Amino acid sequence: MPSLMMQSGSRAMQTKATSLPRSAVAKTVRSRRSLTVQAADKTVVVGLAADSGCGKSTFMRRMTNIFGGTPKPPAGGNPDSNTLISDMTTVICLDDFHSLDRTGRSREKVTALDPKAQNFKLMYEQVAALKRGEAVDKPIYNHVTGLLDPPERIEAPKILVVEGLHPFYDPEVAKLLDFKIYLDISDEIKFAWKIQRDMAERGHSMDSIKKSIESRKPDFDAYVDPQKKDADMIIQVLPTQLVPDDEGKYLRVRLIQKENSKYYNPTYLFDEGSTISWIPCGRKLTCSFPGIKMFYGPDTYFGQEVSVLEMDGQFDKLEELIYVESHLSNTSAKFYGEITQQMLKNSTFPGSTNGTGLFQTIVGLKVREAYERIVRDEKITA
Amino acid sequence: MPSLMMQSGSRAMQTKATSLPRSAVAKTVRSRRSLTVQAADKTVVVGLAADSGCGKSTFMRRMTNIFGGTPKPPAGGNPDSNTLISDMTTVICLDDFHSLDRTGRSREKVTALDPKAQNFKLMYEQVAALKRGEAVDKPIYNHVTGLLDPPERIEAPKILVVEGLHPFYDPEVAKLLDFKIYLDISDEIKFAWKIQRDMAERGHSMDSIKKSIESRKPDFDAYVDPQKKDADMIIQVLPTQLVPDDEGKYLRVRLIQKENSKYYNPTYLFDEGSTISWIPCGRKLTCSFPGIKMFYGPDTYFGQEVSVLEMDGQFDKLEELIYVESHLSNTSAKFYGEITQQMLKNSTFPGSTNGTGLFQTIVGLKVREAYERIVRDEKITA
């Protein structure tokens, strides 16, 4: 696939100079173990909010893959650690800041979604310390036992990703975040996915699944969902509009991009600022049923100006993906075909043939761009 | 407006080498008065079919303006002549080949739409002679008196346009046509236009207008409408889909372009062969109500592969037109902005702010391209 790697003069390619040369990156990583930190060493903090079971870990793997290395739990630590460390990124799970373990929540009659079950003060202190470049001893919430395990040592990475139910619920924690992402799965799709996993794979009954969803919904709507209005980018996952589909087999995925972000420029289709719908399948591409429909246009989101990029349907051939990529602009890719290359590299991940994979990859590239802009700005002000 | 004239490297610009240099054109025009004709001197014949009162003359003025000069009736001839002559084009009206004048049609109880009222044999002979480069003495149907006037001398032009009700009805005449255009006005729009003209301007009653339309419809449907399936390009004029509009104030205009034409490549929007709808109004352009919606996509038309380009709504600012033009490809324009320049030059013509003017201009450019391809091919085979 050498053509994907080829530098090209095309409009689709936006080569960006990395503000930090490779050798400097490596050097900074090494010097980070010291507590003496310079301005330019500050950790960039990314928040990812989503409900449980909504593909945060897939998203994280796509994002960390862009920065290189294989995400692994801390070496020699607790096998039930929720932390994933790779070359430049460390992903921590905010469940580790539960103030109440499973027994405690049961006793107090609160769900894991309730702010009462979270220790926001500790979350703030430890994220703030990591942001300053300091190592912390972070608790571990053991999802297997439901207990809080002894803490693990977390060193300050280049990029810290905090993922969980409440990354921007607490205003103090929210202020620490340089970039906020919200993964918004519609109720229909959550239900379809839960059916598939809990009924087909775990043998739960339809009734118990419905009850479990309904019991979570009030707290989810009260404490998790409202965070999305503050995100810089939102990935919204909806049922397809191409065909009737109760099983969530095909997805309509929308990438909601805030305008006037300091850290990224929204990706667009063909003509920035206009409204476009595009069915790339036609005389040159033969898509299989139900095909692909892309949409792009301006909109408002909780009173804020946004640009929406949408993909309904799924790819079934490599040519289709590279064809779609070549018609997107401001993707933050560093070379022609980078999105397709990333999607191919992660082709076994869920969502690789639809808009969730595509937009998670684009968000990953935006995070890289945001990271590079922040590092560059700090170098200037340092 | 110097920017419109500027040569540019943009995708929208398709500079085509004119196969015949300007001096050669002038020389050929002069030598045309002789009956000794070489292969390369053959007249290119364009047929334009449409109902009466559907803007054929506006279309003709747009088309002849592209080739230069001001269309005028033959100098010193019958003041009621239907012929228009300019530098390279001569437009003749097929009403001149009526076999029955107004009295005759009344006596025989046939409408002007009936093939019985046309002299297809003479039409064939004279178009064939002009195509061979020979002058003819063509009758004149006097629309004022309803009589057939003494003939006028018509010299063979570079481009002969035959416009009227039946340019491709007769198979022998149809074979003489190098390029066929059909102007297809929907019944709703015909009605709205007729109301506007005959009721508002001529004081006819609504009832008499309805009767007049209904009395023409059977013959129109039988003899005129079926020609459209054979056209190379069809301009279809429909009511807007943007807003409710009974008055035909806003138009949805479709340019139906046959695929695999020997003489032209269809104009497309953004991505050839795909399906696109585009609302160019947004953050960069502020269109006035109800805005503009463009569409492009593949389709079939009477079983033939076509590409459809569609515009709904109207321009209200120059920037909008140049903006739309810059996103069209394969327009057959010779320089960036040529369509906008033509539309501005003809801004007093009806339809200058909507898709009829835009697509008539594009069809004019396609006729020029077809003419140049034919002349080039003849030079090669000569």
PDB file of N, CA and C in Angstrom, chain B residues 111-177:
ATOM      1  N   THR B 111     -53.868  22.281 -34.951  1.00  0.00           N
ATOM      2  CA  THR B 111     -53.129  23.322 -34.220  1.00  0.00           C
ATOM      3  C   THR B 111     -51.753  23.500 -34.866  1.00  0.00           C
ATOM      4  N   ALA B 112     -51.056  24.558 -34.434  1.00  0.00           N
ATOM      5  CA  ALA B 112     -49.693  24.809 -34.926  1.00  0.00           C
ATOM      6  C   ALA B 112     -48.730  23.737 -34.429  1.00  0.00           C
ATOM      7  N   LEU B 113     -49.177  22.939 -33.482  1.00  0.00           N
ATOM      8  CA  LEU B 113     -48.338  21.878 -32.917  1.00  0.00           C
ATOM      9  C   LEU B 113     -48.417  20.594 -33.730  1.00  0.00           C
ATOM     10  N   ASP B 114     -49.373  20.517 -34.634  1.00  0.00           N
ATOM     11  CA  ASP B 114     -49.631  19.283 -35.386  1.00  0.00           C
ATOM     12  C   ASP B 114     -48.613  19.121 -36.521  1.00  0.00           C
ATOM     13  N   PRO B 115     -48.033  17.948 -36.653  1.00  0.00           N
ATOM     14  CA  PRO B 115     -47.085  17.730 -37.762  1.00  0.00           C
ATOM     15  C   PRO B 115     -47.709  18.011 -39.129  1.00  0.00           C
ATOM     16  N   LYS B 116     -49.035  17.854 -39.233  1.00  0.00           N
ATOM     17  CA  LYS B 116     -49.707  18.135 -40.512  1.00  0.00           C
ATOM     18  C   LYS B 116     -49.539  19.590 -40.929  1.00  0.00           C
ATOM     19  N   ALA B 117     -49.286  20.463 -39.949  1.00  0.00           N
ATOM     20  CA  ALA B 117     -49.138  21.892 -40.262  1.00  0.00           C
ATOM     21  C   ALA B 117     -47.693  22.251 -40.610  1.00  0.00           C
ATOM     22  N   GLN B 118     -46.783  21.238 -40.635  1.00  0.00           N
ATOM     23  CA  GLN B 118     -45.360  21.514 -40.912  1.00  0.00           C
ATOM     24  C   GLN B 118     -44.958  20.903 -42.249  1.00  0.00           C
ATOM     25  N   ASN B 119     -44.046  21.567 -42.913  1.00  0.00           N
ATOM     26  CA  ASN B 119     -43.483  21.042 -44.165  1.00  0.00           C
ATOM     27  C   ASN B 119     -42.100  20.454 -43.846  1.00  0.00           C
ATOM     28  N   PHE B 120     -42.096  19.207 -43.350  1.00  0.00           N
ATOM     29  CA  PHE B 120     -40.832  18.588 -42.930  1.00  0.00           C
ATOM     30  C   PHE B 120     -39.904  18.328 -44.112  1.00  0.00           C
ATOM     31  N   LYS B 121     -40.494  18.123 -45.291  1.00  0.00           N
ATOM     32  CA  LYS B 121     -39.676  17.854 -46.469  1.00  0.00           C
ATOM     33  C   LYS B 121     -38.812  19.079 -46.791  1.00  0.00           C
ATOM     34  N   LEU B 122     -39.460  20.246 -46.818  1.00  0.00           N
ATOM     35  CA  LEU B 122     -38.721  21.484 -47.089  1.00  0.00           C
ATOM     36  C   LEU B 122     -37.736  21.777 -45.954  1.00  0.00           C
ATOM     37  N   MET B 123     -38.181  21.531 -44.730  1.00  0.00           N
ATOM     38  CA  MET B 123     -37.291  21.725 -43.568  1.00  0.00           C
ATOM     39  C   MET B 123     -36.017  20.902 -43.759  1.00  0.00           C
ATOM     40  N   TYR B 124     -36.207  19.637 -44.114  1.00  0.00           N
ATOM     41  CA  TYR B 124     -35.060  18.759 -44.330  1.00  0.00           C
ATOM     42  C   TYR B 124     -34.153  19.286 -45.438  1.00  0.00           C
ATOM     43  N   GLU B 125     -34.750  19.621 -46.580  1.00  0.00           N
ATOM     44  CA  GLU B 125     -33.957  20.068 -47.738  1.00  0.00           C
ATOM     45  C   GLU B 125     -33.130  21.306 -47.416  1.00  0.00           C
ATOM     46  N   GLN B 126     -33.784  22.257 -46.726  1.00  0.00           N
ATOM     47  CA  GLN B 126     -33.076  23.521 -46.488  1.00  0.00           C
ATOM     48  C   GLN B 126     -32.028  23.391 -45.372  1.00  0.00           C
ATOM     49  N   VAL B 127     -32.344  22.635 -44.334  1.00  0.00           N
ATOM     50  CA  VAL B 127     -31.334  22.441 -43.282  1.00  0.00           C
ATOM     51  C   VAL B 127     -30.146  21.649 -43.854  1.00  0.00           C
ATOM     52  N   ALA B 128     -30.454  20.643 -44.680  1.00  0.00           N
ATOM     53  CA  ALA B 128     -29.384  19.845 -45.305  1.00  0.00           C
ATOM     54  C   ALA B 128     -28.510  20.725 -46.189  1.00  0.00           C
ATOM     55  N   ALA B 129     -29.141  21.603 -46.954  1.00  0.00           N
ATOM     56  CA  ALA B 129     -28.377  22.494 -47.842  1.00  0.00           C
ATOM     57  C   ALA B 129     -27.481  23.423 -47.025  1.00  0.00           C
ATOM     58  N   LEU B 130     -28.042  24.037 -45.978  1.00  0.00           N
ATOM     59  CA  LEU B 130     -27.249  24.926 -45.120  1.00  0.00           C
ATOM     60  C   LEU B 130     -26.106  24.150 -44.473  1.00  0.00           C
ATOM     61  N   LYS B 131     -26.362  22.923 -44.066  1.00  0.00           N
ATOM     62  CA  LYS B 131     -25.335  22.090 -43.432  1.00  0.00           C
ATOM     63  C   LYS B 131     -24.194  21.815 -44.416  1.00  0.00           C
ATOM     64  N   ARG B 132     -24.553  21.666 -45.704  1.00  0.00           N
ATOM     65  CA  ARG B 132     -23.521  21.468 -46.733  1.00  0.00           C
ATOM     66  C   ARG B 132     -22.796  22.764 -47.057  1.00  0.00           C
ATOM     67  N   GLY B 133     -23.276  23.891 -46.516  1.00  0.00           N
ATOM     68  CA  GLY B 133     -22.624  25.177 -46.767  1.00  0.00           C
ATOM     69  C   GLY B 133     -23.296  25.972 -47.874  1.00  0.00           C
ATOM     70  N   GLU B 134     -24.480  25.539 -48.288  1.00  0.00           N
ATOM     71  CA  GLU B 134     -25.181  26.217 -49.388  1.00  0.00           C
ATOM     72  C   GLU B 134     -26.229  27.191 -48.848  1.00  0.00           C
ATOM     73  N   ALA B 135     -26.388  28.316 -49.546  1.00  0.00           N
ATOM     74  CA  ALA B 135     -27.432  29.284 -49.168  1.00  0.00           C
ATOM     75  C   ALA B 135     -28.798  28.750 -49.594  1.00  0.00           C
ATOM     76  N   VAL B 136     -29.850  29.195 -48.902  1.00  0.00           N
ATOM     77  CA  VAL B 136     -31.213  28.762 -49.262  1.00  0.00           C
ATOM     78  C   VAL B 136     -32.153  29.970 -49.250  1.00  0.00           C
ATOM     79  N   ASP B 137     -33.284  29.804 -49.934  1.00  0.00           N
ATOM     80  CA  ASP B 137     -34.344  30.808 -49.870  1.00  0.00           C
ATOM     81  C   ASP B 137     -35.458  30.224 -49.008  1.00  0.00           C
ATOM     82  N   LYS B 138     -35.472  30.649 -47.766  1.00  0.00           N
ATOM     83  CA  LYS B 138     -36.345  30.054 -46.761  1.00  0.00           C
ATOM     84  C   LYS B 138     -37.623  30.884 -46.618  1.00  0.00           C
ATOM     85  N   PRO B 139     -38.784  30.210 -46.539  1.00  0.00           N
ATOM     86  CA  PRO B 139     -40.027  30.957 -46.326  1.00  0.00           C
ATOM     87  C   PRO B 139     -40.006  31.685 -44.972  1.00  0.00           C
ATOM     88  N   ILE B 140     -40.944  32.609 -44.819  1.00  0.00           N
ATOM     89  CA  ILE B 140     -41.087  33.305 -43.532  1.00  0.00           C
ATOM     90  C   ILE B 140     -42.537  33.141 -43.088  1.00  0.00           C
ATOM     91  N   TYR B 141     -42.721  32.613 -41.887  1.00  0.00           N
ATOM     92  CA  TYR B 141     -44.071  32.593 -41.328  1.00  0.00           C
ATOM     93  C   TYR B 141     -44.224  33.884 -40.538  1.00  0.00           C
ATOM     94  N   ASN B 142     -45.190  34.693 -40.937  1.00  0.00           N
ATOM     95  CA  ASN B 142     -45.390  35.990 -40.297  1.00  0.00           C
ATOM     96  C   ASN B 142     -46.303  35.817 -39.077  1.00  0.00           C
ATOM     97  N   HIS B 143     -45.713  35.914 -37.886  1.00  0.00           N
ATOM     98  CA  HIS B 143     -46.477  35.697 -36.650  1.00  0.00           C
ATOM     99  C   HIS B 143     -47.516  36.789 -36.421  1.00  0.00           C
ATOM    100  N   VAL B 144     -47.300  37.959 -37.083  1.00  0.00           N
ATOM    101  CA  VAL B 144     -48.252  39.063 -36.908  1.00  0.00           C
ATOM    102  C   VAL B 144     -49.510  38.812 -37.745  1.00  0.00           C
ATOM    103  N   THR B 145     -49.297  38.483 -39.043  1.00  0.00           N
ATOM    104  CA  THR B 145     -50.444  38.302 -39.945  1.00  0.00           C
ATOM    105  C   THR B 145     -50.951  36.866 -39.963  1.00  0.00           C
ATOM    106  N   GLY B 146     -50.087  35.923 -39.571  1.00  0.00           N
ATOM    107  CA  GLY B 146     -50.465  34.509 -39.653  1.00  0.00           C
ATOM    108  C   GLY B 146     -50.355  33.966 -41.068  1.00  0.00           C
ATOM    109  N   LEU B 147     -49.651  34.718 -41.938  1.00  0.00           N
ATOM    110  CA  LEU B 147     -49.503  34.291 -43.339  1.00  0.00           C
ATOM    111  C   LEU B 147     -48.067  33.872 -43.623  1.00  0.00           C
ATOM    112  N   LEU B 148     -47.867  33.146 -44.734  1.00  0.00           N
ATOM    113  CA  LEU B 148     -46.513  32.822 -45.174  1.00  0.00           C
ATOM    114  C   LEU B 148     -46.046  33.931 -46.111  1.00  0.00           C
ATOM    115  N   ASP B 149     -44.992  34.624 -45.745  1.00  0.00           N
ATOM    116  CA  ASP B 149     -44.449  35.747 -46.515  1.00  0.00           C
ATOM    117  C   ASP B 149     -43.445  35.228 -47.547  1.00  0.00           C
ATOM    118  N   PRO B 150     -43.075  36.055 -48.522  1.00  0.00           N
ATOM    119  CA  PRO B 150     -42.050  35.644 -49.504  1.00  0.00           C
ATOM    120  C   PRO B 150     -40.745  35.250 -48.803  1.00  0.00           C
ATOM    121  N   PRO B 151     -40.000  34.312 -49.396  1.00  0.00           N
ATOM    122  CA  PRO B 151     -38.795  33.786 -48.726  1.00  0.00           C
ATOM    123  C   PRO B 151     -37.691  34.823 -48.546  1.00  0.00           C
ATOM    124  N   GLU B 152     -36.774  34.502 -47.606  1.00  0.00           N
ATOM    125  CA  GLU B 152     -35.579  35.332 -47.388  1.00  0.00           C
ATOM    126  C   GLU B 152     -34.368  34.452 -47.666  1.00  0.00           C
ATOM    127  N   ARG B 153     -33.281  35.115 -48.129  1.00  0.00           N
ATOM    128  CA  ARG B 153     -32.051  34.385 -48.430  1.00  0.00           C
ATOM    129  C   ARG B 153     -31.295  34.130 -47.120  1.00  0.00           C
ATOM    130  N   ILE B 154     -30.923  32.892 -46.882  1.00  0.00           N
ATOM    131  CA  ILE B 154     -30.128  32.558 -45.692  1.00  0.00           C
ATOM    132  C   ILE B 154     -28.817  31.937 -46.161  1.00  0.00           C
ATOM    133  N   GLU B 155     -27.695  32.561 -45.768  1.00  0.00           N
ATOM    134  CA  GLU B 155     -26.377  32.012 -46.091  1.00  0.00           C
ATOM    135  C   GLU B 155     -26.008  30.969 -45.031  1.00  0.00           C
ATOM    136  N   ALA B 156     -25.166  30.029 -45.395  1.00  0.00           N
ATOM    137  CA  ALA B 156     -24.734  29.006 -44.424  1.00  0.00           C
ATOM    138  C   ALA B 156     -23.813  29.640 -43.379  1.00  0.00           C
ATOM    139  N   PRO B 157     -24.167  29.555 -42.109  1.00  0.00           N
ATOM    140  CA  PRO B 157     -23.302  30.112 -41.062  1.00  0.00           C
ATOM    141  C   PRO B 157     -22.316  29.055 -40.561  1.00  0.00           C
ATOM    142  N   LYS B 158     -21.458  29.444 -39.629  1.00  0.00           N
ATOM    143  CA  LYS B 158     -20.607  28.449 -38.957  1.00  0.00           C
ATOM    144  C   LYS B 158     -21.494  27.519 -38.134  1.00  0.00           C
ATOM    145  N   ILE B 159     -22.426  28.147 -37.416  1.00  0.00           N
ATOM    146  CA  ILE B 159     -23.332  27.384 -36.551  1.00  0.00           C
ATOM    147  C   ILE B 159     -24.763  27.767 -36.886  1.00  0.00           C
ATOM    148  N   LEU B 160     -25.546  26.776 -37.267  1.00  0.00           N
ATOM    149  CA  LEU B 160     -26.960  27.008 -37.552  1.00  0.00           C
ATOM    150  C   LEU B 160     -27.771  26.468 -36.380  1.00  0.00           C
ATOM    151  N   VAL B 161     -28.601  27.327 -35.807  1.00  0.00           N
ATOM    152  CA  VAL B 161     -29.478  26.872 -34.732  1.00  0.00           C
ATOM    153  C   VAL B 161     -30.898  26.820 -35.278  1.00  0.00           C
ATOM    154  N   VAL B 162     -31.525  25.658 -35.205  1.00  0.00           N
ATOM    155  CA  VAL B 162     -32.918  25.542 -35.624  1.00  0.00           C
ATOM    156  C   VAL B 162     -33.757  25.381 -34.370  1.00  0.00           C
ATOM    157  N   GLU B 163     -34.610  26.375 -34.124  1.00  0.00           N
ATOM    158  CA  GLU B 163     -35.387  26.348 -32.882  1.00  0.00           C
ATOM    159  C   GLU B 163     -36.864  26.328 -33.213  1.00  0.00           C
ATOM    160  N   GLY B 164     -37.620  25.611 -32.414  1.00  0.00           N
ATOM    161  CA  GLY B 164     -39.045  25.553 -32.678  1.00  0.00           C
ATOM    162  C   GLY B 164     -39.692  24.384 -31.978  1.00  0.00           C
ATOM    163  N   LEU B 165     -40.870  24.047 -32.462  1.00  0.00           N
ATOM    164  CA  LEU B 165     -41.653  23.002 -31.804  1.00  0.00           C
ATOM    165  C   LEU B 165     -41.172  21.597 -32.179  1.00  0.00           C
ATOM    166  N   HIS B 166     -40.662  21.429 -33.426  1.00  0.00           N
ATOM    167  CA  HIS B 166     -40.377  20.066 -33.900  1.00  0.00           C
ATOM    168  C   HIS B 166     -38.990  19.906 -34.507  1.00  0.00           C
ATOM    169  N   PRO B 167     -37.934  20.352 -33.861  1.00  0.00           N
ATOM    170  CA  PRO B 167     -36.629  20.205 -34.529  1.00  0.00           C
ATOM    171  C   PRO B 167     -36.165  18.760 -34.660  1.00  0.00           C
ATOM    172  N   PHE B 168     -36.589  17.864 -33.749  1.00  0.00           N
ATOM    173  CA  PHE B 168     -36.169  16.452 -33.928  1.00  0.00           C
ATOM    174  C   PHE B 168     -37.349  15.507 -34.007  1.00  0.00           C
ATOM    175  N   TYR B 169     -38.470  16.019 -34.453  1.00  0.00           N
ATOM    176  CA  TYR B 169     -39.652  15.158 -34.625  1.00  0.00           C
ATOM    177  C   TYR B 169     -39.487  14.271 -35.855  1.00  0.00           C
ATOM    178  N   ASP B 170     -39.064  14.881 -36.949  1.00  0.00           N
ATOM    179  CA  ASP B 170     -38.897  14.141 -38.205  1.00  0.00           C
ATOM    180  C   ASP B 170     -37.535  13.445 -38.198  1.00  0.00           C
ATOM    181  N   PRO B 171     -37.504  12.123 -38.391  1.00  0.00           N
ATOM    182  CA  PRO B 171     -36.233  11.389 -38.258  1.00  0.00           C
ATOM    183  C   PRO B 171     -35.162  11.874 -39.236  1.00  0.00           C
ATOM    184  N   GLU B 172     -35.563  12.308 -40.431  1.00  0.00           N
ATOM    185  CA  GLU B 172     -34.577  12.767 -41.416  1.00  0.00           C
ATOM    186  C   GLU B 172     -33.964  14.095 -40.980  1.00  0.00           C
ATOM    187  N   VAL B 173     -34.803  14.994 -40.495  1.00  0.00           N
ATOM    188  CA  VAL B 173     -34.290  16.283 -39.994  1.00  0.00           C
ATOM    189  C   VAL B 173     -33.407  16.025 -38.768  1.00  0.00           C
ATOM    190  N   ALA B 174     -33.874  15.127 -37.882  1.00  0.00           N
ATOM    191  CA  ALA B 174     -33.128  14.828 -36.647  1.00  0.00           C
ATOM    192  C   ALA B 174     -31.699  14.394 -36.974  1.00  0.00           C
ATOM    193  N   LYS B 175     -31.543  13.609 -38.066  1.00  0.00           N
ATOM    194  CA  LYS B 175     -30.207  13.119 -38.442  1.00  0.00           C
ATOM    195  C   LYS B 175     -29.251  14.248 -38.826  1.00  0.00           C
ATOM    196  N   LEU B 176     -29.811  15.375 -39.234  1.00  0.00           N
ATOM    197  CA  LEU B 176     -28.962  16.508 -39.626  1.00  0.00           C
ATOM    198  C   LEU B 176     -28.400  17.265 -38.417  1.00  0.00           C
ATOM    199  N   LEU B 177     -28.998  17.037 -37.250  1.00  0.00           N
ATOM    200  CA  LEU B 177     -28.616  17.821 -36.068  1.00  0.00           C
ATOM    201  C   LEU B 177     -27.374  17.240 -35.397  1.00  0.00           C
TER     202      LEU B 177
END
